XYZ file of C-alpha atoms in Angstrom:
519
model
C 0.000 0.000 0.000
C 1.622 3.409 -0.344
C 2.581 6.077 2.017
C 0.037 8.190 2.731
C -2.687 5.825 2.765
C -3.656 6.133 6.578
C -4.230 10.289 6.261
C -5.713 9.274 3.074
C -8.583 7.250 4.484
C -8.830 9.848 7.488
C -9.656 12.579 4.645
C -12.177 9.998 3.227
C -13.926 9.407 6.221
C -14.186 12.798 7.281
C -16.131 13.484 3.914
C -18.100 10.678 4.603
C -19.026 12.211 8.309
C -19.608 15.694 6.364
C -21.963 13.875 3.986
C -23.874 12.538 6.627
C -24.471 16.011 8.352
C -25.419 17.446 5.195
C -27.913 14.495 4.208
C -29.537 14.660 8.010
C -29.926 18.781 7.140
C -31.147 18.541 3.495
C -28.488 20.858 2.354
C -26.662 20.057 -0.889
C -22.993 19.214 -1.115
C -21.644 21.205 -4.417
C -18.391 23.505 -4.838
C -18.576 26.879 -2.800
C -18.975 29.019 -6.515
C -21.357 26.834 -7.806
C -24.499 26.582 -5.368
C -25.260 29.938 -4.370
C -28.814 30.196 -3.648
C -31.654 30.791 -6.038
C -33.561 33.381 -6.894
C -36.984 33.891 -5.400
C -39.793 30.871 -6.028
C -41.885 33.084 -7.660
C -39.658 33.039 -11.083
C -40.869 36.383 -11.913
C -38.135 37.666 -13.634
C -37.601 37.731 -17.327
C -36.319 34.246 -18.287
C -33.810 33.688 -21.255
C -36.420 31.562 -22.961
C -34.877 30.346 -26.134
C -34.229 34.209 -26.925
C -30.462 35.564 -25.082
C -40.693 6.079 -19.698
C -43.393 -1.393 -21.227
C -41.041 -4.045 -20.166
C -38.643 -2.511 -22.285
C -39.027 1.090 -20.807
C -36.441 2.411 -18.542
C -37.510 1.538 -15.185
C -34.960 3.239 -12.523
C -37.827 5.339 -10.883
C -40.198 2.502 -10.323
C -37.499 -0.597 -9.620
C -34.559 1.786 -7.279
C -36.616 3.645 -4.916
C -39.702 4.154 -3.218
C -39.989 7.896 -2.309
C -36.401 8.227 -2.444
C -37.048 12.226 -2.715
C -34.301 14.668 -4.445
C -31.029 15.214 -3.430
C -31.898 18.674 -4.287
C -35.330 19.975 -3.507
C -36.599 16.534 -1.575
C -35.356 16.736 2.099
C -34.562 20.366 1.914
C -38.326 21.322 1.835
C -38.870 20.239 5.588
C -40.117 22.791 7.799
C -37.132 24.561 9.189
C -38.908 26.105 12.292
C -40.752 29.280 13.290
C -39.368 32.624 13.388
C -36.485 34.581 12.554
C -34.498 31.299 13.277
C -36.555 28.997 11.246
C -36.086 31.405 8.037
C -32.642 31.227 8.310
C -31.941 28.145 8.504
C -34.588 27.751 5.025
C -32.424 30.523 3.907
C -28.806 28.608 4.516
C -30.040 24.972 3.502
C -28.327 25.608 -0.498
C -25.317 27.378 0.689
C -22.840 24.328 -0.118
C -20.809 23.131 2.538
C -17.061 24.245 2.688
C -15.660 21.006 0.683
C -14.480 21.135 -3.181
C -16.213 19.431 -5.583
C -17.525 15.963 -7.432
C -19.194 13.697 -4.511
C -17.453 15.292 -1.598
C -14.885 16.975 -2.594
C -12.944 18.168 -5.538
C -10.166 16.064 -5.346
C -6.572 17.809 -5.629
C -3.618 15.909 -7.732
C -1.380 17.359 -5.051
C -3.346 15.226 -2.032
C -3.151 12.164 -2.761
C -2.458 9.500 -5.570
C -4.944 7.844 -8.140
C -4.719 4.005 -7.498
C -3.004 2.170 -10.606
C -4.383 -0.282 -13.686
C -3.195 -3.404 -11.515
C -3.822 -1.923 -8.316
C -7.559 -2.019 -9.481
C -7.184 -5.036 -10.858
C -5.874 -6.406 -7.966
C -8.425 -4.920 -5.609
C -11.873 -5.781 -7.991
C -10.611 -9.659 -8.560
C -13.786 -11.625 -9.307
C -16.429 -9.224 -8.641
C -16.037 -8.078 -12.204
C -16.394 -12.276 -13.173
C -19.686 -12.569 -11.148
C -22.067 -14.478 -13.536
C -24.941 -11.707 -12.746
C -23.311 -9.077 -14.899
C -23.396 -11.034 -18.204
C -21.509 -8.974 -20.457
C -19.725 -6.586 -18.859
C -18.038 -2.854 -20.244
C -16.839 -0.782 -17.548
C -14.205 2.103 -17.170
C -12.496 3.879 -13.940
C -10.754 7.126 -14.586
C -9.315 9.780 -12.122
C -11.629 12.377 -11.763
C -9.404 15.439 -11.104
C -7.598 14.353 -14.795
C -9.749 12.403 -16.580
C -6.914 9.939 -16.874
C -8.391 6.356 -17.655
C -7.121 4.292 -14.737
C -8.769 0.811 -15.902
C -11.585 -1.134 -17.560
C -12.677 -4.186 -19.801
C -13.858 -3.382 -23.172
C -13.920 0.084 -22.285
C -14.559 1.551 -25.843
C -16.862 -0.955 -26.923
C -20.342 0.936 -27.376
C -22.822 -0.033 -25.044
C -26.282 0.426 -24.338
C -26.837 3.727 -21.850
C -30.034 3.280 -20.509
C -30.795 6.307 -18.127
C -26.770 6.818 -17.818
C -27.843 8.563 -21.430
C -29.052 11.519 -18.982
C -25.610 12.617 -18.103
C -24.536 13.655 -21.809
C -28.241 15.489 -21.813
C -27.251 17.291 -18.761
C -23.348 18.308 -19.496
C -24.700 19.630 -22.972
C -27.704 21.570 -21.810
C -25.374 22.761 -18.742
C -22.564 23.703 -21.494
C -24.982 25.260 -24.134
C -27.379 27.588 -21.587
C -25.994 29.782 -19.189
C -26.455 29.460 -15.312
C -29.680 31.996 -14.891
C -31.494 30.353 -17.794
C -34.940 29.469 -17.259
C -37.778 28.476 -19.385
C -40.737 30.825 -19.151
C -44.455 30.208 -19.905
C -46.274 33.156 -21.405
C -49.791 34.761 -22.432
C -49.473 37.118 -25.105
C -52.431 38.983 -26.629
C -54.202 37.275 -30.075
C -54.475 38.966 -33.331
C -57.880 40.234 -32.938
C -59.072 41.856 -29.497
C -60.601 39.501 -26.679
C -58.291 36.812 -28.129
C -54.997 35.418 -25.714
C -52.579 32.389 -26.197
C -50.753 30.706 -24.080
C -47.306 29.828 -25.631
C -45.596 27.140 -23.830
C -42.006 27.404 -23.534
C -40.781 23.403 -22.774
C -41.368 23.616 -19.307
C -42.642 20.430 -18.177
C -42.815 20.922 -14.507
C -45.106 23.438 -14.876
C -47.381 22.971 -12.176
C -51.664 23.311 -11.117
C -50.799 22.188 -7.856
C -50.805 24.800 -4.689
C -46.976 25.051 -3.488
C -48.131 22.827 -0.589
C -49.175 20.086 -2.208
C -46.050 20.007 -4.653
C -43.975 17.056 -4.601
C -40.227 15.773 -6.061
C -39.310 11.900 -5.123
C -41.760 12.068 -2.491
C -40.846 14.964 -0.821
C -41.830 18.587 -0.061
C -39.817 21.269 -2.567
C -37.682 24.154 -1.400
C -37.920 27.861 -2.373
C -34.781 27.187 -5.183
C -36.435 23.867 -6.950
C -40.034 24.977 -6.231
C -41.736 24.681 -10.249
C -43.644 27.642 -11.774
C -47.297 28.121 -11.049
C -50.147 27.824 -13.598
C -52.297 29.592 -10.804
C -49.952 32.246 -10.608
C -49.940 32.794 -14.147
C -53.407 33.013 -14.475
C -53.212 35.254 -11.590
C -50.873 37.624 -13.486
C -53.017 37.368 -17.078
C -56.381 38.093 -15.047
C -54.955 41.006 -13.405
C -53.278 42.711 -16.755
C -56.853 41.760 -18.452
C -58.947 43.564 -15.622
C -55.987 46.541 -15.867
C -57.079 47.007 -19.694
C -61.047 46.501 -18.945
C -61.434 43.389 -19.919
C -62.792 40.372 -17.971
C -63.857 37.727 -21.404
C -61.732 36.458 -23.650
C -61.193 33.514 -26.217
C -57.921 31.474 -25.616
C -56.225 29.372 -27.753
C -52.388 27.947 -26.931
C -48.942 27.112 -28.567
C -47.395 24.039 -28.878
C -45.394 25.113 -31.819
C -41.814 25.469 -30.366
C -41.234 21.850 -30.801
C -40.790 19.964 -34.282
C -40.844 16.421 -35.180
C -42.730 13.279 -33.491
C -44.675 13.836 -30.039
C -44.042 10.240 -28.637
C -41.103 8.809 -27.864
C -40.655 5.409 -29.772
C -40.648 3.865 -26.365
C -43.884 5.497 -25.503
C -45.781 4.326 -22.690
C -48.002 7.325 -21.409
C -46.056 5.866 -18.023
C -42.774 6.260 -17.823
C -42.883 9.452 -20.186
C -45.235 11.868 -21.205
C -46.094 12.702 -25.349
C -43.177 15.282 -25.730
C -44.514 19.103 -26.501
C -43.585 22.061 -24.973
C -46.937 22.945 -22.799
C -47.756 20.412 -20.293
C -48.853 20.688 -16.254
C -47.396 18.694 -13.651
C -45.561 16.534 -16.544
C -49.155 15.659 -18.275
C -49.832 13.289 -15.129
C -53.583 12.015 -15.279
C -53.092 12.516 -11.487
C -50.752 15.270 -10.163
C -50.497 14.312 -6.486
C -50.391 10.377 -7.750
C -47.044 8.846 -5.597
C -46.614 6.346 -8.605
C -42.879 6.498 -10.155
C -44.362 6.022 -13.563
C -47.751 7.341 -13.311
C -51.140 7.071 -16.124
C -50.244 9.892 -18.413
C -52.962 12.099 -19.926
C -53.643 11.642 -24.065
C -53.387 14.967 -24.741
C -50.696 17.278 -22.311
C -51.138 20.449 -24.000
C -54.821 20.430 -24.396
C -55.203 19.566 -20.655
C -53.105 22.561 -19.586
C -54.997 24.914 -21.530
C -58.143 23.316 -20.145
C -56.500 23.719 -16.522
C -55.397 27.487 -17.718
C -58.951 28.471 -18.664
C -60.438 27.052 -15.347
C -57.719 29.259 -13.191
C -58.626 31.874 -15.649
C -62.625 31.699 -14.401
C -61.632 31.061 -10.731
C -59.285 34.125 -11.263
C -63.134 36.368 -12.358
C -61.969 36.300 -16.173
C -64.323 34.463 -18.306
C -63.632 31.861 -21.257
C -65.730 31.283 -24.327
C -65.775 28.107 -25.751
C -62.969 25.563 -25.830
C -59.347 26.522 -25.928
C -57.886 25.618 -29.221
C -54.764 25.286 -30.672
C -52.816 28.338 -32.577
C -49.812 29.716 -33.622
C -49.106 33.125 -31.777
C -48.361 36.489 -34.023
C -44.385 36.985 -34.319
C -43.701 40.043 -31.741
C -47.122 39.504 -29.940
C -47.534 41.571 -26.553
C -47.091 39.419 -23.698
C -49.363 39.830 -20.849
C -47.838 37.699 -18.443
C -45.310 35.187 -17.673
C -43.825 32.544 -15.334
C -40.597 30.675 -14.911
C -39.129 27.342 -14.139
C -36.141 26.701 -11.900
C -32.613 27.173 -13.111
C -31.507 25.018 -15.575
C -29.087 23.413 -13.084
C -31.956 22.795 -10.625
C -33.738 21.384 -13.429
C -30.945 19.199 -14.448
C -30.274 18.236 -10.608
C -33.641 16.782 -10.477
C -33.803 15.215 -13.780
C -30.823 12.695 -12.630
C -31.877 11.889 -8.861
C -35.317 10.754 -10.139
C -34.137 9.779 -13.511
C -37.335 11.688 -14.987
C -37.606 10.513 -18.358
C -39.614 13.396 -19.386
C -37.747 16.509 -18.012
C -34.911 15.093 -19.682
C -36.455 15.352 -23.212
C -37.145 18.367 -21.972
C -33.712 19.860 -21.313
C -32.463 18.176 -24.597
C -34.790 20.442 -26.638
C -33.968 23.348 -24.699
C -29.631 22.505 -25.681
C -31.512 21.867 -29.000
C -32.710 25.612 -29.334
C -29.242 26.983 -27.653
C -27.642 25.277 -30.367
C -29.934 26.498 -33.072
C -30.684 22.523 -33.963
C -34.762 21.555 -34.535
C -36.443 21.299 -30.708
C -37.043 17.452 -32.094
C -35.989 14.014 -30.759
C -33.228 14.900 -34.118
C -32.227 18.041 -33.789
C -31.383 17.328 -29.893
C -29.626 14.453 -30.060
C -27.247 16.616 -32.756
C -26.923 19.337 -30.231
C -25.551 17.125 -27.443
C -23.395 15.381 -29.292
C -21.821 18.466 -30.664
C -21.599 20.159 -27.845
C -19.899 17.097 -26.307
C -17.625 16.785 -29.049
C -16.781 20.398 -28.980
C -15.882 19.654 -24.628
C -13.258 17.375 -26.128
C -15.346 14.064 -24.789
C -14.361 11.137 -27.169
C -17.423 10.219 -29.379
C -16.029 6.976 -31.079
C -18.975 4.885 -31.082
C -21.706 7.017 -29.456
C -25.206 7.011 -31.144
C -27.750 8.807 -28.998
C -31.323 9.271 -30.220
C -32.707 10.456 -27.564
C -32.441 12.709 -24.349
C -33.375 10.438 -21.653
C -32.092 6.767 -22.281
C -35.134 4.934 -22.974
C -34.221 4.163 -26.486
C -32.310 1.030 -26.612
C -30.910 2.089 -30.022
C -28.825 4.354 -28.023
C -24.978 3.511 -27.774
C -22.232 4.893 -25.481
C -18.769 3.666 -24.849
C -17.919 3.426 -20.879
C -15.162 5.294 -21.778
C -17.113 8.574 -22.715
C -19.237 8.534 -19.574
C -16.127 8.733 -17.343
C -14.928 11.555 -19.820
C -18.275 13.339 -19.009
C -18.203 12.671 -15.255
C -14.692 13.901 -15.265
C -15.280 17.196 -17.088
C -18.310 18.059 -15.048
C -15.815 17.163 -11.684
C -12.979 19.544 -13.356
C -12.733 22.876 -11.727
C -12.617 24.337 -14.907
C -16.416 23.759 -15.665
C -18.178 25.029 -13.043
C -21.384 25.125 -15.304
C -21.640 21.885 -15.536
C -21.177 21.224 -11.576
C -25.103 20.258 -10.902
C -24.462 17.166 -13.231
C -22.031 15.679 -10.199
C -24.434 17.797 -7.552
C -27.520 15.946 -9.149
C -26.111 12.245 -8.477
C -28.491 10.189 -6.313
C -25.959 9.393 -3.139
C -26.154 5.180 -2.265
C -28.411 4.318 -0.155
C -30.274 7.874 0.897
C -31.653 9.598 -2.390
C -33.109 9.242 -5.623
C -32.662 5.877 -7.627
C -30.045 5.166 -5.030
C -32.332 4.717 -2.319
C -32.382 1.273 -1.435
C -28.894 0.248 -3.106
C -25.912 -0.478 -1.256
C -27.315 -1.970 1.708
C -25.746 -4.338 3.728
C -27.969 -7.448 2.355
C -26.302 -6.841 -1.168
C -22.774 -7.007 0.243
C -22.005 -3.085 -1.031
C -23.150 -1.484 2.224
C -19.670 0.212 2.966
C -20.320 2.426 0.098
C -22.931 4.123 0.519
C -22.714 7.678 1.375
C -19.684 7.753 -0.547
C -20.803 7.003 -3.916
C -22.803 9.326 -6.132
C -24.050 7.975 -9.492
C -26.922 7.645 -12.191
C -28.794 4.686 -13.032
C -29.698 2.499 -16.011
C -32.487 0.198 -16.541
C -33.829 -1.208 -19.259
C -35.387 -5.063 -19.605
C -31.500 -7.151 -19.651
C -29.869 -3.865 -18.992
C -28.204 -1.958 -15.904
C -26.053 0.635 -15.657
C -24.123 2.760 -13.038
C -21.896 5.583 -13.619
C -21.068 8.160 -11.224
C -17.828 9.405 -8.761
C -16.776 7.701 -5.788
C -14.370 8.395 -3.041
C -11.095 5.673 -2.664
C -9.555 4.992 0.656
C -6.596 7.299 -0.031
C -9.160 10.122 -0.126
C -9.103 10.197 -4.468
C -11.893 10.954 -6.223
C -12.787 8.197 -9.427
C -14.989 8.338 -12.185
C -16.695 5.570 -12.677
C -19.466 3.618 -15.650
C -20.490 -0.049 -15.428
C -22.434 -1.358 -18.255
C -23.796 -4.939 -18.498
C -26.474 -6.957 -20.862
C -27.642 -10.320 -18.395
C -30.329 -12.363 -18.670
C -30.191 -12.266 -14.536
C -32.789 -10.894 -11.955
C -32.259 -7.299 -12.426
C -32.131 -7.082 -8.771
C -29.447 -9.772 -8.646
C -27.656 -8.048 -11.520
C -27.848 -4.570 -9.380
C -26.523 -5.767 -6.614
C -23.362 -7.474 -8.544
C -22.547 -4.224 -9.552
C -22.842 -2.161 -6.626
C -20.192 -4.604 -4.847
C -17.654 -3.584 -7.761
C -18.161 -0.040 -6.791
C -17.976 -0.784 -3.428
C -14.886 -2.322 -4.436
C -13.413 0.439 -6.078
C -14.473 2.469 -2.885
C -12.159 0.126 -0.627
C -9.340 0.915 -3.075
C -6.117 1.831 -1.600
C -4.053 0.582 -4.484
């Protein structure tokens, strides 16, 4: 073992310790310049708005957790107490604690030493043979370099599943700047008494009162809280009334988007038909716990429906049905709301592996990179924007945003490339990709992995990754801290015929492995 090792392990378990505070508090670990609290949950500002889930289906949501809640928003919408106090500590709960970077910390070349090729071939052994895994491609890389440490068929394509997500996120977080957020308008028709709502590819768009608001199964905070269809009906009423009007005839916009509405894995379960107005992610049910939940038909129709029904409760009155229309180039907007920040957005797209928000966040890289908002025209903007990060792309074919496809292909070897550029200190834009990992065994699809029973229990806490599921398929890829205190990237691929649970398991103990590393 080499020098250092002993202080090594002290650093690691003191980062373990910090995590545990910071899970028991609901505050997010992320670097010091990269979560500084949001802006107020009302989203009122202008937003840079495109202008400055069968047996086959991916299944992480429904077969990792039960209300495993976000890393982000989940635990840190508990009631913080009354008074001054209380509001402070709501206040303090996204101001990151004082560690660096991916997982716990950033990881500095000059503290301690990546573990070598035949050090981590010495330390996995057979738990990379275990007949669960099937076929197995995996990769370990340093994280502060990006240097590739070890694998097995590293560069052979494989299938992504959800791990898909993290090239969605590092391109949208690479293509949109930090304050972006994707607004919802009202804007007035071409003839008087006529409004449209244009929606702006905002699926989290909610009907729900902030109260009853969910994300994994838990309340939402002030930063990851989504924008209100009440309020905006609030806000359209009130500029109405302001001009003397209290009828009108509404049509909305769905024309943003391009190219199919489903998904060719479409469900109307594990994602939603794709357009660009939806409420509450076109759940039949909005306050439904179910991971994939009954889907409406129809998304954009039902949030017009729900817009005109705020509208009446709001005194303005709606003739006839809302119908679909293109609004006027230049039309005057009457009112407005906004989602989170795109890197709250992202955050919560990877710790509950939501299929739709990340179709979602590929469009909007799709319209920062002047690419059709299509299942196309994305899938072209993240890979160039990838490519232009200097990630290898030998092999990749994504054609999608969210993994479900199985025609999708990605070497390990590129997801460590991703999780390692979104871990270097010179892309702090891209930190919520690392800040969005579910941690083993507390949040997200990580929930109820690495326990004792599957033999991986000594990693949790320590290990922050994404899932992939799809039917044969499973997938890790994330960071994880070794017992000389280094962070690693990390992606395990495999194609088995074994119980997925069995199959899950197999591959948390090689992370776990990698996690007992001092080699």
């Amino acid at each position: 073992m080499r020098s250092g090792t002993g202080a090594g392990r002290g650093r690691r378990a003191a980062l373990a310790a910090a995590l545990g505070v910071v899970l028991a508090t609901g505050t997010t670990l992320a670097d010091p310049a990269a979560a500084q609290p949001s802006p107020d949950p009302a989203h009122s500002r202008h937003a840079d708005d495109g202008r400055h889930q069968g047996p086959d289906q991916d299944r992480d949501q429904d077969r990792d957790r039960r209300d495993g809640g976000d890393d982000d928003g989940g635990k840190d919408g508990k009631a913080g107490g009354r008074g001054d106090g209380g509001q402070q500590r709501r206040d303090d709960r996204h101001r990151s604690v004082p560690v660096r970077g991916p997982v716990l910390a950033a990881g500095d070349a000059a503290d301690s030493k990546a573990p070598t090729g035949g050090g981590l071939r010495t330390a996995l052994g057979d738990t990379v043979q275990d007949r669960a895994l099937g076929t197995l491609n995996f990769a370990v890389a340093d994280a502060a370099t990006g240097e590739f440490l070890f694998g097995s068929q590293e560069n052979v394509p494989a299938t992504p599943a959800s791990t898909t997500k993290l090239a969605t996120a590092v391109a949208a977080l690479a293509l949109l700047p930090a304050e972006h957020r994707i607004a919802t308008t009202v804007v007035r028709g071409a003839a008087p008494g006529e409004i449209t709502l244009v929606g702006g590819g905002d699926p989290t768009l909610t009907a729900l009162p902030a109260d009853q608001v969910r994300i994994g199964g838990a309340p939402v905070d002030r930063d990851s809280a989504p924008a209100s269809m009440a309020e905006l009906a609030r806000r359209t009423a009130a500029a109405l009334k302001a001009a003397g009007g209290t009828e009108v005839k509404l049509s909305y916009d769905t024309s943003l988007y391009s190219g199919p509405l489903l998904h060719h894995d479409h469900d109307a379960m594990n994602i939603a038909a794709v357009t660009p107005l939806m409420v509450d992610e076109g759940r039949i049910d909005p306050r439904s716990p179910d991971e994939a939940p009954a889907r409406v038909f129809d998304p954009a129709g039902q949030a017009a429906d729900s817009f005109a029904a705020l509208l009446a409760a709001e005194g303005i009155t709606v003739r006839g049905k809302p119908a679909q229309a293109t609004a006027a180039a230049g039309a005057t907007e009457l009112a407005r709301v906004e989602s989170p920040t795109i890197g709250r957005l992202v955050e919560r797209m990877l710790t509950t592996s939501d299929n739709t928000l990340a179709e979602a966040v590929a469009r909007q890289a799709a319209i920062a990179a002047k690419q059709p908002a299509s299942f196309e025209g994305a899938a072209k903007a993240v890979t160039g924007e990838l490519a232009a990060l200097g990630v290898p792309l030998d092999g990749v074919l994504l054609t999608d945003g969210s993994g479900l496809a199985k025609a999708n292909l990605i070497p390990p070897v590129t997801l460590v490339k991703l999780l390692a550029a979104a871990a270097a200190p010179d892309h702090p834009e891209l930190r919520p990709v690392i800040t969005g990992l579910p941690v083993a065994g507390f949040s997200g699809t990580l929930v109820n992995r690495f326990s004792a029973k599957s033999g991986a229990g000594e990693a949790a806490g320590i290990v922050r990754a994404k899932t992939g599921t799809l039917q044969g398929v499973n997938t890790l890829a994330g960071t994880v801290v070794d017992a000389d205190g280094r962070v690693l990237a990390f992606a395990l691929m495999t194609r088995t015929d074994a119980d997925p649970a069995t199959a899950r398991a197999a591959v948390d103990r090689i992370v776990a492995k990698i996690a007992a590393c001092g080699c």
